[in-house]
PDB file of C-alpha atoms and ligand atoms in Angstrom:
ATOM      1  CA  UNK A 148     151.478 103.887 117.666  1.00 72.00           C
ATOM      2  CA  UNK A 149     148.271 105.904 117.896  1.00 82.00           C
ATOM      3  CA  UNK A 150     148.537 109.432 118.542  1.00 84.00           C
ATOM      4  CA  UNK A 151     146.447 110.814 121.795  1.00 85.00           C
ATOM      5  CA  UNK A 152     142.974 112.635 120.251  1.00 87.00           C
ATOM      6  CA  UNK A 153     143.356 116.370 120.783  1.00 91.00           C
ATOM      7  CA  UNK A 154     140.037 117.564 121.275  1.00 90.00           C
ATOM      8  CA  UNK A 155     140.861 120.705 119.779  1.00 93.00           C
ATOM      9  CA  UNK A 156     142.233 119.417 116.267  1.00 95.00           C
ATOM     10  CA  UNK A 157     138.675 117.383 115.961  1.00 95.00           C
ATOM     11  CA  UNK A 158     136.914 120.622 115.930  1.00 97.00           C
ATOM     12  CA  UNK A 159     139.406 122.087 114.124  1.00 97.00           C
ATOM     13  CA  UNK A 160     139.073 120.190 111.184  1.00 97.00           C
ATOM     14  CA  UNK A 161     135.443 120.043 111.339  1.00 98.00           C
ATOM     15  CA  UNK A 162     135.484 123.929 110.825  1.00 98.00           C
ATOM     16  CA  UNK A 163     138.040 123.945 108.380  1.00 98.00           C
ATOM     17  CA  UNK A 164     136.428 121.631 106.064  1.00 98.00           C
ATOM     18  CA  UNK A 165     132.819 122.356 106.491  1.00 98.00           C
ATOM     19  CA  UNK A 166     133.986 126.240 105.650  1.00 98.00           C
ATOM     20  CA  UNK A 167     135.936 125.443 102.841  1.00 98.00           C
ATOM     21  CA  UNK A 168     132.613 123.418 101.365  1.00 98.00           C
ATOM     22  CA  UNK A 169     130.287 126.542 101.860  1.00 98.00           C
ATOM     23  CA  UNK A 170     132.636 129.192 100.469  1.00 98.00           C
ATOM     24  CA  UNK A 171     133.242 126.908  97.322  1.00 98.00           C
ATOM     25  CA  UNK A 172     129.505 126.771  97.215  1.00 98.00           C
ATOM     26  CA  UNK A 173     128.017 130.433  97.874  1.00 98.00           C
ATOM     27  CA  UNK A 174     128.019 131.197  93.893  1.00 98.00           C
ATOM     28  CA  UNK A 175     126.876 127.953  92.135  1.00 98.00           C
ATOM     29  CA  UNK A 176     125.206 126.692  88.883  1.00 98.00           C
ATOM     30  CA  UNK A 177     122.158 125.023  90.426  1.00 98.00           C
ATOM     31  CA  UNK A 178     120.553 125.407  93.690  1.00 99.00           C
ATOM     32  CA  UNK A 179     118.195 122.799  94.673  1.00 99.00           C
ATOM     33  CA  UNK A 180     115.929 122.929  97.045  1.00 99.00           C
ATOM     34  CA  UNK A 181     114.908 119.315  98.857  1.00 99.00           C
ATOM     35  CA  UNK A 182     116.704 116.751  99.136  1.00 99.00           C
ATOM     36  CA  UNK A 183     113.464 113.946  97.796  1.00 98.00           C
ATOM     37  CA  UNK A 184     113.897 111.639  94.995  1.00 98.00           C
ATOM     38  CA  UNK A 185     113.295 114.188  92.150  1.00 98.00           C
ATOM     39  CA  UNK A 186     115.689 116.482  93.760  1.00 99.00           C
ATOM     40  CA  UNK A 187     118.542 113.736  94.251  1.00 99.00           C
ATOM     41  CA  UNK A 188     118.122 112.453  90.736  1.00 99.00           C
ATOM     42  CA  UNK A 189     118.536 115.782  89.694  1.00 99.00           C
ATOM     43  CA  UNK A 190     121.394 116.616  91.369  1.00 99.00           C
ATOM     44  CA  UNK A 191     123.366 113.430  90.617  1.00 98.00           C
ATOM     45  CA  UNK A 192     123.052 113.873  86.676  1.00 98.00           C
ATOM     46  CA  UNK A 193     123.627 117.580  86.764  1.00 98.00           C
ATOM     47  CA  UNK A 194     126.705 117.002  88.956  1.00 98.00           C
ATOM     48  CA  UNK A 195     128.210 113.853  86.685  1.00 98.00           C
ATOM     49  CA  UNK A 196     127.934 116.582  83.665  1.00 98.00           C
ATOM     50  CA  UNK A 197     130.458 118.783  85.682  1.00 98.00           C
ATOM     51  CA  UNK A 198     128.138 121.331  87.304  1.00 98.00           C
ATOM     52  CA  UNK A 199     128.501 122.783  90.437  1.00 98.00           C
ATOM     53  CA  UNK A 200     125.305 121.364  92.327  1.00 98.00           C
ATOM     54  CA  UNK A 201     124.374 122.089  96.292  1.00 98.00           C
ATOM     55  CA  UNK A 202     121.272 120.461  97.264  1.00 99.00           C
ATOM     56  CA  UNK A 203     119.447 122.764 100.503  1.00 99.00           C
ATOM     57  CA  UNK A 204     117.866 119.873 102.586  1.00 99.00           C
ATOM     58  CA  UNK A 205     115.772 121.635 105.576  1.00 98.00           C
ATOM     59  CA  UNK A 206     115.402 118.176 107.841  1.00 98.00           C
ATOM     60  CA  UNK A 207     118.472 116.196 109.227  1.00 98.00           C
ATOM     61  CA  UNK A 208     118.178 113.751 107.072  1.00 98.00           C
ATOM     62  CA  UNK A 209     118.080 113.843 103.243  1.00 98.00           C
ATOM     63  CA  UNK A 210     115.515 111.842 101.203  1.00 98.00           C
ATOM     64  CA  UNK A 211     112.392 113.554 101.782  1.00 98.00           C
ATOM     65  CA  UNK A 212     109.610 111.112 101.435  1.00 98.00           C
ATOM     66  CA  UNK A 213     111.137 108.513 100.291  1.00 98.00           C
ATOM     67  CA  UNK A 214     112.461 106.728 103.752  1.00 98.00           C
ATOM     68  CA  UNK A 215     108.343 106.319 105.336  1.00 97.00           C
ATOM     69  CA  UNK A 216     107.123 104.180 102.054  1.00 97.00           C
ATOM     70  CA  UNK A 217     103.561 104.219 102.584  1.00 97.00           C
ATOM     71  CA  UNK A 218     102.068 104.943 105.860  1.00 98.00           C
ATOM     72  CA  UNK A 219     105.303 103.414 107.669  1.00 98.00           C
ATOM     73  CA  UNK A 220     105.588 100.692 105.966  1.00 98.00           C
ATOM     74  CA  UNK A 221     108.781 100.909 104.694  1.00 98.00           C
ATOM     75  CA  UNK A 222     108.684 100.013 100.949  1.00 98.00           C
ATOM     76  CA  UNK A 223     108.150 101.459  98.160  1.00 97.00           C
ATOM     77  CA  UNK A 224     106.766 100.797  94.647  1.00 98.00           C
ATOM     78  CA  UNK A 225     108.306 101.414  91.044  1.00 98.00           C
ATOM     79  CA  UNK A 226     107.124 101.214  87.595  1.00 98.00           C
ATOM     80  CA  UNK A 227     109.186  99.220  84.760  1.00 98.00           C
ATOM     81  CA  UNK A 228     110.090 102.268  82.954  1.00 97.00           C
ATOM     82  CA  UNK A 229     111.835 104.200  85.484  1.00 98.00           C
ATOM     83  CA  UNK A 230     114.242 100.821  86.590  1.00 98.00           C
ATOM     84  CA  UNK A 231     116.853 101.945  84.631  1.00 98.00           C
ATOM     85  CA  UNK A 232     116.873 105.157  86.797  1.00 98.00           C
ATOM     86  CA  UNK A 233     117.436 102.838  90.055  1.00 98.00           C
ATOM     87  CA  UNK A 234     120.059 101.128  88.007  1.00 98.00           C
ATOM     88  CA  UNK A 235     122.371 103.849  87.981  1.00 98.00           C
ATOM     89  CA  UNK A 236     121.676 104.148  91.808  1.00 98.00           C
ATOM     90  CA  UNK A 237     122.786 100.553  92.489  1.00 98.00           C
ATOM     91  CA  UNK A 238     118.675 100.330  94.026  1.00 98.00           C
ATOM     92  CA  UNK A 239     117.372  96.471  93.960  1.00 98.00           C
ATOM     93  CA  UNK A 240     114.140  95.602  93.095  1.00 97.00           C
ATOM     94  CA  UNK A 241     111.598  92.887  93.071  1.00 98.00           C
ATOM     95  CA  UNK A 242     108.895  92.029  90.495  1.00 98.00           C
ATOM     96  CA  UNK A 243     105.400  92.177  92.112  1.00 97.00           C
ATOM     97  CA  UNK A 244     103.632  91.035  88.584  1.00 93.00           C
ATOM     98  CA  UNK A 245     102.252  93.401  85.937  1.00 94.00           C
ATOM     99  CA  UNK A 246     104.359  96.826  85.738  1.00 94.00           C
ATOM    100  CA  UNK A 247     105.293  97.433  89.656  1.00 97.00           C
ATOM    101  CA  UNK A 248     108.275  96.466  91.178  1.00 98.00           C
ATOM    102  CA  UNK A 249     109.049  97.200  95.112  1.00 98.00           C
ATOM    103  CA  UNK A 250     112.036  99.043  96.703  1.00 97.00           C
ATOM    104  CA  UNK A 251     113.352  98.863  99.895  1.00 98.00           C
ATOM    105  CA  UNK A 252     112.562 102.210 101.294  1.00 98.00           C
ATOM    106  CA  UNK A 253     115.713 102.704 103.575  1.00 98.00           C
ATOM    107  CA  UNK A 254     117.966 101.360 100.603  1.00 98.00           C
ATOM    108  CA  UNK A 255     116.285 103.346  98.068  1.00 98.00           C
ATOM    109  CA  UNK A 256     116.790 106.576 100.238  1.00 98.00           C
ATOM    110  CA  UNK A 257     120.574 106.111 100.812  1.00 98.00           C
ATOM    111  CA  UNK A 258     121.162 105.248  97.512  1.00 98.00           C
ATOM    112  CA  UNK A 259     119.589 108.356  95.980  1.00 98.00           C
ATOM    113  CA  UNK A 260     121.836 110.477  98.952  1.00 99.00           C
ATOM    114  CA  UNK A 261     125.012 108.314  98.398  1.00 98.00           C
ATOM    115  CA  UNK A 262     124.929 108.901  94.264  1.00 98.00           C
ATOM    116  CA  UNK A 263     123.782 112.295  94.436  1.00 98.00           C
ATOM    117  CA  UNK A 264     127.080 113.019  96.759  1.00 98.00           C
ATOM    118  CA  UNK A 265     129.780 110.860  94.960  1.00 98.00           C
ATOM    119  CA  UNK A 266     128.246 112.223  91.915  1.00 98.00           C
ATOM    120  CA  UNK A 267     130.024 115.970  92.983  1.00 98.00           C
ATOM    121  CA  UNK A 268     126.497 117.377  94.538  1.00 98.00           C
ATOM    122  CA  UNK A 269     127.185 118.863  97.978  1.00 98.00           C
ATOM    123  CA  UNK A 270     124.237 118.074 100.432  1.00 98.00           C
ATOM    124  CA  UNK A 271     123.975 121.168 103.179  1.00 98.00           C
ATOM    125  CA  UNK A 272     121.485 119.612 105.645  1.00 98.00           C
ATOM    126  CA  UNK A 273     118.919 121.117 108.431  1.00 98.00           C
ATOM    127  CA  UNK A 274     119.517 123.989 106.204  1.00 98.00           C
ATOM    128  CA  UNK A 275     116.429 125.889 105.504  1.00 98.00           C
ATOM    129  CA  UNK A 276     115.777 128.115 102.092  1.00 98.00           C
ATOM    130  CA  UNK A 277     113.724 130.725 103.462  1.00 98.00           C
ATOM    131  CA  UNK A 278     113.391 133.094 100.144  1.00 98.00           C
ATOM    132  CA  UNK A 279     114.825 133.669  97.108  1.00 98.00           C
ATOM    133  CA  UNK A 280     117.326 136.502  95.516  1.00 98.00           C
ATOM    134  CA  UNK A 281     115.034 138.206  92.554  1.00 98.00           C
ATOM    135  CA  UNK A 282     116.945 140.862  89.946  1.00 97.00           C
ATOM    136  CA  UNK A 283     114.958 141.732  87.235  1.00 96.00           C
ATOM    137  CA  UNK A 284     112.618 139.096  87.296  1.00 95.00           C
ATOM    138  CA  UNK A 285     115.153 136.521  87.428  1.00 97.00           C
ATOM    139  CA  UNK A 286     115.431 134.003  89.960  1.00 98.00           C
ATOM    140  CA  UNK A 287     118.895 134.178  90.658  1.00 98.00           C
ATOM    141  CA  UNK A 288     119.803 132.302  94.086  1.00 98.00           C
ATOM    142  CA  UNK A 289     118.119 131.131  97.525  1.00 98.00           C
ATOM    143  CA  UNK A 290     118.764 132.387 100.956  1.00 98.00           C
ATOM    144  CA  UNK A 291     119.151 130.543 103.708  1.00 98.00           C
ATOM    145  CA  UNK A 292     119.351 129.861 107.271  1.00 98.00           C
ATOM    146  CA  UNK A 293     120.160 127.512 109.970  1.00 98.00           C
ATOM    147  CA  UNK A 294     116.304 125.064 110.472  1.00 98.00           C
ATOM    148  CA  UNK A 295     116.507 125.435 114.299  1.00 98.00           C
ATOM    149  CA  UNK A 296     117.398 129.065 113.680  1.00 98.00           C
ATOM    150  CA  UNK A 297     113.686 129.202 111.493  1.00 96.00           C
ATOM    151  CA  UNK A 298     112.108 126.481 113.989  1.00 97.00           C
ATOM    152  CA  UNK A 299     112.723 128.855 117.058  1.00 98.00           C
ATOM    153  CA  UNK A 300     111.915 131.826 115.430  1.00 97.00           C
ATOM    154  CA  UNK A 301     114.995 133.459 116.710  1.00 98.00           C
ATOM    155  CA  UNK A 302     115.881 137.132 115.035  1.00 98.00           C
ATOM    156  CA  UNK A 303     118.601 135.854 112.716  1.00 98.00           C
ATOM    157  CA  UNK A 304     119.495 136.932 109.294  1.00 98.00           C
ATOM    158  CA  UNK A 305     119.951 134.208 106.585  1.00 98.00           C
ATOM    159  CA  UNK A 306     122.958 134.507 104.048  1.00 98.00           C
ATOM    160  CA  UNK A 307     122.511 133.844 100.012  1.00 98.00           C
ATOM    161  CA  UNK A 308     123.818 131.192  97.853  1.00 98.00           C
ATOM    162  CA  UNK A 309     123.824 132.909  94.073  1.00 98.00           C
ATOM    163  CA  UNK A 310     122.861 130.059  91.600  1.00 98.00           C
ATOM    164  CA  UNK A 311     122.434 130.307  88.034  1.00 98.00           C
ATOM    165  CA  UNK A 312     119.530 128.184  88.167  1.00 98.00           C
ATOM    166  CA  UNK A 313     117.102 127.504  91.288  1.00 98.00           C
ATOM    167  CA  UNK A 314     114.946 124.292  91.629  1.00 99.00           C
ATOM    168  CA  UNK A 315     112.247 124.180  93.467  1.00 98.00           C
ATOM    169  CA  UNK A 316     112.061 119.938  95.144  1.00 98.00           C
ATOM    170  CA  UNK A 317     109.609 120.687  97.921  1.00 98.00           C
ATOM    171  CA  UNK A 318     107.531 118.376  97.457  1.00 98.00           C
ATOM    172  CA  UNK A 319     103.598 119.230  98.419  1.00 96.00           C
ATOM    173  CA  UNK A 320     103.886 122.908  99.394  1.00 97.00           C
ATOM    174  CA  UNK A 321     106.348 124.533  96.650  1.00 98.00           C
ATOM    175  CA  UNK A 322     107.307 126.516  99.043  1.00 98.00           C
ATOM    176  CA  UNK A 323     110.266 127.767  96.427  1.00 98.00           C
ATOM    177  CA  UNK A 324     107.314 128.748  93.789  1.00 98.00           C
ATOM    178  CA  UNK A 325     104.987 130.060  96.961  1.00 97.00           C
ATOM    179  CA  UNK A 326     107.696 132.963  97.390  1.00 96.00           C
ATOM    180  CA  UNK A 327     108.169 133.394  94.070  1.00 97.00           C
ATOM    181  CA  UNK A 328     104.669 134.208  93.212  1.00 97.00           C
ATOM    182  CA  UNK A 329     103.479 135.581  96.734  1.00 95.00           C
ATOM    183  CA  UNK A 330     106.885 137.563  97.653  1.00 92.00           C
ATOM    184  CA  UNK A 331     108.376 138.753  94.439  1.00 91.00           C
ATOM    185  CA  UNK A 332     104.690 138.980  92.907  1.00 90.00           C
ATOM    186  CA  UNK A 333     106.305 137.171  89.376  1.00 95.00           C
ATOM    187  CA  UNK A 334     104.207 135.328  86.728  1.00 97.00           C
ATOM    188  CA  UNK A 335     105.319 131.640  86.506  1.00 98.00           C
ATOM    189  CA  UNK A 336     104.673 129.160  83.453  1.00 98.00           C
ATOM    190  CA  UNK A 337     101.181 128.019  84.680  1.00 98.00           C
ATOM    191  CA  UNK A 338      97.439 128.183  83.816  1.00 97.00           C
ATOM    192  CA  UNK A 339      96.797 131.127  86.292  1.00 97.00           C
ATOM    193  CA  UNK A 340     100.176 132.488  86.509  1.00 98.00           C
ATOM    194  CA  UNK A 341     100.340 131.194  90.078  1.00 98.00           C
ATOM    195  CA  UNK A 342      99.806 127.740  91.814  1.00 98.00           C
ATOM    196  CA  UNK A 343      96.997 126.200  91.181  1.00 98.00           C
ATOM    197  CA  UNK A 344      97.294 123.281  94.155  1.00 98.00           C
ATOM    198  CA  UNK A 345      97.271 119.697  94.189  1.00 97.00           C
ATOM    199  CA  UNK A 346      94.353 117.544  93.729  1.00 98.00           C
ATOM    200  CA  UNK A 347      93.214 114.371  95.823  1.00 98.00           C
ATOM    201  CA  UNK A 348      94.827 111.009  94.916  1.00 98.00           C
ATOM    202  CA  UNK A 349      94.571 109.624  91.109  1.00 98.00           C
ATOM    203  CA  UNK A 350      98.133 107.486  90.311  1.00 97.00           C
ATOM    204  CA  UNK A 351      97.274 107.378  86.980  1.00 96.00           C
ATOM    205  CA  UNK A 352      97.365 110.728  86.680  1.00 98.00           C
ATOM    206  CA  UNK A 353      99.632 111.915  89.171  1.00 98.00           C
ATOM    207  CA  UNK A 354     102.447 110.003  87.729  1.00 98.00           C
ATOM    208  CA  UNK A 355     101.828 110.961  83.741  1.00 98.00           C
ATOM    209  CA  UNK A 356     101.520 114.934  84.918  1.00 98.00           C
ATOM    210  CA  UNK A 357     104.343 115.052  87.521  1.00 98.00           C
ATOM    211  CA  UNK A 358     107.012 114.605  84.910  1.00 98.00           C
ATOM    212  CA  UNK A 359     104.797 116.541  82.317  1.00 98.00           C
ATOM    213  CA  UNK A 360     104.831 119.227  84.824  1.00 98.00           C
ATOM    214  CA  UNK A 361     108.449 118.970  85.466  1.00 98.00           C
ATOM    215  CA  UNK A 362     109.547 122.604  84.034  1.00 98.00           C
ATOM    216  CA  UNK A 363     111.431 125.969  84.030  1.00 98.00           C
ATOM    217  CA  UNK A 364     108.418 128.638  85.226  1.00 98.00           C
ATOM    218  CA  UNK A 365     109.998 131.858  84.798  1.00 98.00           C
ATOM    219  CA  UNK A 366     113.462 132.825  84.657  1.00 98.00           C
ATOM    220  CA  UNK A 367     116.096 131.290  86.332  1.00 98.00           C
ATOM    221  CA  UNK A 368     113.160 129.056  88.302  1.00 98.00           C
ATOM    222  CA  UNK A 369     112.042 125.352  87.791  1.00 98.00           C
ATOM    223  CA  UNK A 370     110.556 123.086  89.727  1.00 98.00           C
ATOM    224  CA  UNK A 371     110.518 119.105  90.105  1.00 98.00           C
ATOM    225  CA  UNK A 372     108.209 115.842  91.747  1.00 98.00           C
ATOM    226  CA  UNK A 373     105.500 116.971  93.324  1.00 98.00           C
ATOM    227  CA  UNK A 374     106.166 120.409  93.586  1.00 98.00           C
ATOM    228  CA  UNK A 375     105.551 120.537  90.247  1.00 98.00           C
ATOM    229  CA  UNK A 376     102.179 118.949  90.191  1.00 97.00           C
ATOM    230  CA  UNK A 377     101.399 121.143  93.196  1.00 98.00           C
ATOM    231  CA  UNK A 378     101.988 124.210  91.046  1.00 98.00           C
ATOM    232  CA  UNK A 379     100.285 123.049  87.958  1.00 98.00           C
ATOM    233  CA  UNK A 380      96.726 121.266  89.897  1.00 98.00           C
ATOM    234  CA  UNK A 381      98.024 117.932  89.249  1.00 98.00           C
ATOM    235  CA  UNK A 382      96.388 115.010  91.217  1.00 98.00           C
ATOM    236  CA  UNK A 383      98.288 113.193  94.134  1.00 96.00           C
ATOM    237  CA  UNK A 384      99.824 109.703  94.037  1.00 96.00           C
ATOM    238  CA  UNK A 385     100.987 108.280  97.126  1.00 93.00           C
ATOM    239  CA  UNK A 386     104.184 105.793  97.480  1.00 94.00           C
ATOM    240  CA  UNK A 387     104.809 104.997  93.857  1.00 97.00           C
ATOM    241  CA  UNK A 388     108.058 106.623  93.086  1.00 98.00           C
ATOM    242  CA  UNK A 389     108.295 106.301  89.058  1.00 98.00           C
ATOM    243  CA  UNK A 390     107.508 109.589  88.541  1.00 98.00           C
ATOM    244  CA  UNK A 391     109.477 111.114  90.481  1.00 98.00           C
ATOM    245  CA  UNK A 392     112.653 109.335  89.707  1.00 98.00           C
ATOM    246  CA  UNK A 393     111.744 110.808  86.048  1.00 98.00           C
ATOM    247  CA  UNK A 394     110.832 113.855  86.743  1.00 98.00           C
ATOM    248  CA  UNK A 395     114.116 114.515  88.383  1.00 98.00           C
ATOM    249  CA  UNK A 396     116.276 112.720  84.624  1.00 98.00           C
ATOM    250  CA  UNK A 397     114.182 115.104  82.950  1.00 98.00           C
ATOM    251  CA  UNK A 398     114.476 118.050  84.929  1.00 98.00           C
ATOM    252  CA  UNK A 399     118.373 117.167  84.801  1.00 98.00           C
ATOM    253  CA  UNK A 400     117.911 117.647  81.152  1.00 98.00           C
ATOM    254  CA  UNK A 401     115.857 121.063  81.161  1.00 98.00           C
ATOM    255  CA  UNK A 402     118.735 122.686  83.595  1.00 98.00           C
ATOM    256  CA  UNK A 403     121.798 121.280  81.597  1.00 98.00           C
ATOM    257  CA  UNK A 404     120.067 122.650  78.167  1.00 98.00           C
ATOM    258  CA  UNK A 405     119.312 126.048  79.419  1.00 98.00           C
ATOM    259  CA  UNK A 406     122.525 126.426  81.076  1.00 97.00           C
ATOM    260  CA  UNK A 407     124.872 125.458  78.034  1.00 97.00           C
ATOM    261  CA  UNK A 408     122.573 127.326  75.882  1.00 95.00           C
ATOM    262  CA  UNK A 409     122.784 130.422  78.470  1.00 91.00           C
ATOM    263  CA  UNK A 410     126.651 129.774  78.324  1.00 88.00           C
ATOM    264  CA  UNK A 411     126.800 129.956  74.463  1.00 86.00           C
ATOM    265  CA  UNK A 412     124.824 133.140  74.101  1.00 80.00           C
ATOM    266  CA  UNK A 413     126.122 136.235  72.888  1.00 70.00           C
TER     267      UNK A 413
HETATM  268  O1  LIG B 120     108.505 115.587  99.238  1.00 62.02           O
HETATM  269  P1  LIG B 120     109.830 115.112  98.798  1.00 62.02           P
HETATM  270  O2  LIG B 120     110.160 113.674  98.979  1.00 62.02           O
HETATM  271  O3  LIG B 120     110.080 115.588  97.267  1.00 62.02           O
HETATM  272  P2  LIG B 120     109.672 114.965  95.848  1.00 62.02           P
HETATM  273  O4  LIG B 120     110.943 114.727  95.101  1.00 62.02           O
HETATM  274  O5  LIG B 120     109.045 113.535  96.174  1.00 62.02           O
HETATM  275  C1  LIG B 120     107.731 113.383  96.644  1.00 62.02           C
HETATM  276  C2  LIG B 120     107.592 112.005  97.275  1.00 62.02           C
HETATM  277  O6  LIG B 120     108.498 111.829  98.326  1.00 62.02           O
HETATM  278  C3  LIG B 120     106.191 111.705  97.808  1.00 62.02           C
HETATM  279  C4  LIG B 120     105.282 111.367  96.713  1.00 62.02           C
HETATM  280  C5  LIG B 120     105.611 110.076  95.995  1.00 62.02           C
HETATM  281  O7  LIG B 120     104.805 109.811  94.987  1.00 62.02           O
HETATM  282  O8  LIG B 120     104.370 112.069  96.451  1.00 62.02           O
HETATM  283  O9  LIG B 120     105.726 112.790  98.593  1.00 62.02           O
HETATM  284  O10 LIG B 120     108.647 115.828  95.251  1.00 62.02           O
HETATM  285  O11 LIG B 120     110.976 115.931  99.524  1.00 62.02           O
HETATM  286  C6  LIG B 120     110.963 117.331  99.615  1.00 62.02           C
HETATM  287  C7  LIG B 120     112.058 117.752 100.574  1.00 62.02           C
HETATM  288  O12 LIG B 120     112.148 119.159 100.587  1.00 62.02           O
HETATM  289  C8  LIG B 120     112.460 119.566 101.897  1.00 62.02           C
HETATM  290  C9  LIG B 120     111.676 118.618 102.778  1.00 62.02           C
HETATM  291  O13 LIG B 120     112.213 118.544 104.079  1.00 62.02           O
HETATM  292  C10 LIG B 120     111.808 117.309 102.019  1.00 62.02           C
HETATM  293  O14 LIG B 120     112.909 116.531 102.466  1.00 62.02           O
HETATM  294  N1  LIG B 120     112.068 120.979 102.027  1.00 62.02           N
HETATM  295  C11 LIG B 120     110.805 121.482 102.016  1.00 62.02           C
HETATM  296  N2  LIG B 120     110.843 122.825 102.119  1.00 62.02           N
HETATM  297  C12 LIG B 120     112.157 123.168 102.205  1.00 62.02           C
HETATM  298  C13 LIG B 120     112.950 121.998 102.140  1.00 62.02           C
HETATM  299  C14 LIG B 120     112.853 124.410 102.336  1.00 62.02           C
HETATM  300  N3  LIG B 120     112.188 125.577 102.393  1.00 62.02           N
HETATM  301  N4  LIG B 120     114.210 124.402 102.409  1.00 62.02           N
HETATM  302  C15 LIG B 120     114.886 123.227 102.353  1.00 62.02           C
HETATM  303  N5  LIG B 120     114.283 122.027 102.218  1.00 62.02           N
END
């Protein structure tokens, strides 16, 4: 027989559990900012190594710009190379001809969220990173507040999530980088120092630099996808997700090689 629902229990739990989640997570190994593909990728293969992971996702719903394809339309386009990347997502694809393959944009977006999750990442949604902690040059953690708290400009103070690694998966505006270099006045790994900004569409390009560009920029601080190319001048490239999805394996490698490296120094 089915207990009656006590409305109070419901909430109850809800609190309980969603409390228990953010206290395990306030002091973790990597903090990523943006839930996109780069970002999810990321966090899946850092979390499957054993990390702790929490992925800061400012919108509702995770998956960045994945779930639109282009202009609406909701598929997307990958290149041969990066299929074994959807593979481990479960992702289908079709053959177009040449090296493209399509996606289903909706699939493609709730795989990346599903295997990012089961993989041990935690996703904390509508949750908006809104600067970064700095000690000694080091980027050591992201602060955050509630989005609607941010959208209505309300007089709220954030709270901080220590990480020992922050990742910056904004996509076009780096906004992670922008307070780097504007707030805490650092010099990141780029031609100026600072962001350079993106340049107009060129797929060719785009694709090649985004992973190229995939790196650590100063201590403690890396970025991913197109905030990467943002930071570094690379061109745009529109809905073909190839680079991404490697940008985010590779980035996966970067953080796990620092970190046991960081954990084996003296
Ligand atoms: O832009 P986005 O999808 O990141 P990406 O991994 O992928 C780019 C592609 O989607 C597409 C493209 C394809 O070739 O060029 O644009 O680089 O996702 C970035 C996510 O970061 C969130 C934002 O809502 C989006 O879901 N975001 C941005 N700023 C913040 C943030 C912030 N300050 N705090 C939390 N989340």
């Amino acid at each position: 027989m089915n207990l009656p629902l006590q409305e109070e229990k419901i909430s109850a739990a809800i609190v309980r559990r969603f409390f228990a989640k953010l206290e395990r997570h306030l002091s973790i190994d990597v903090a990523i900012v943006g839930a996109g593909p780069s970002g999810l990728v990321a966090a899946r293969d850092v979390a499957l190594a054993g990390y702790r992971v929490a992925v800061f996702e400012s919108k509702l719903a995770p998956g960045g710009g994945i779930w639109g394809g282009g202009m609406l339309l909701n598929e997307v386009v990958v290149q041969t190379d990066a299929l074994p990347i959807l593979a481990d997502f479960g992702v289908a694809s079709e053959s177009v001809g040449d090296d493209y393959h399509t996606c289903d944009a909706v699939e493609m977006a709730g795989a990346l969220i599903y295997g990012a999750r089961r993989a041990g990442a935690v996703i904390f949604n509508a949750v908006k990173v809104e600067d970064v902690v700095v000690r000694d040059g080091r980027i050591c953690g992201v602060v955050i507040n509630w989005t609607p708290v941010h959208r209505l400009q309300m007089h709220v103070d954030p709270l901080v999530i220590t990480a020992r690694a922050v990742v910056d998966g904004t996509g076009h505006p780096s906004e992670v980088v922008a307070m780097v270099t504007r707030k805490a006045g650092l010099l990141i790994d780029s031609p100026t120092g600072g962001i350079l900004g993106e340049k107009p569409m060129w797929m060719e390009s785009g694709e090649r630099t985004t992973v190229e560009n995939t790196k650590r920029l100063c201590p403690g601080l890396y970025a991913s996808g197109m905030a990467a190319n943002n930071v570094q001048g690379g061109f745009r490239m529109g809905p073909i997700f190839g680079g991404m999805l490697k940008s985010g394996r590779k980035l996966a490698g970067l953080l796990m090689a620092d970190l046991r490296a960081e954990s084996n120094a003296p």
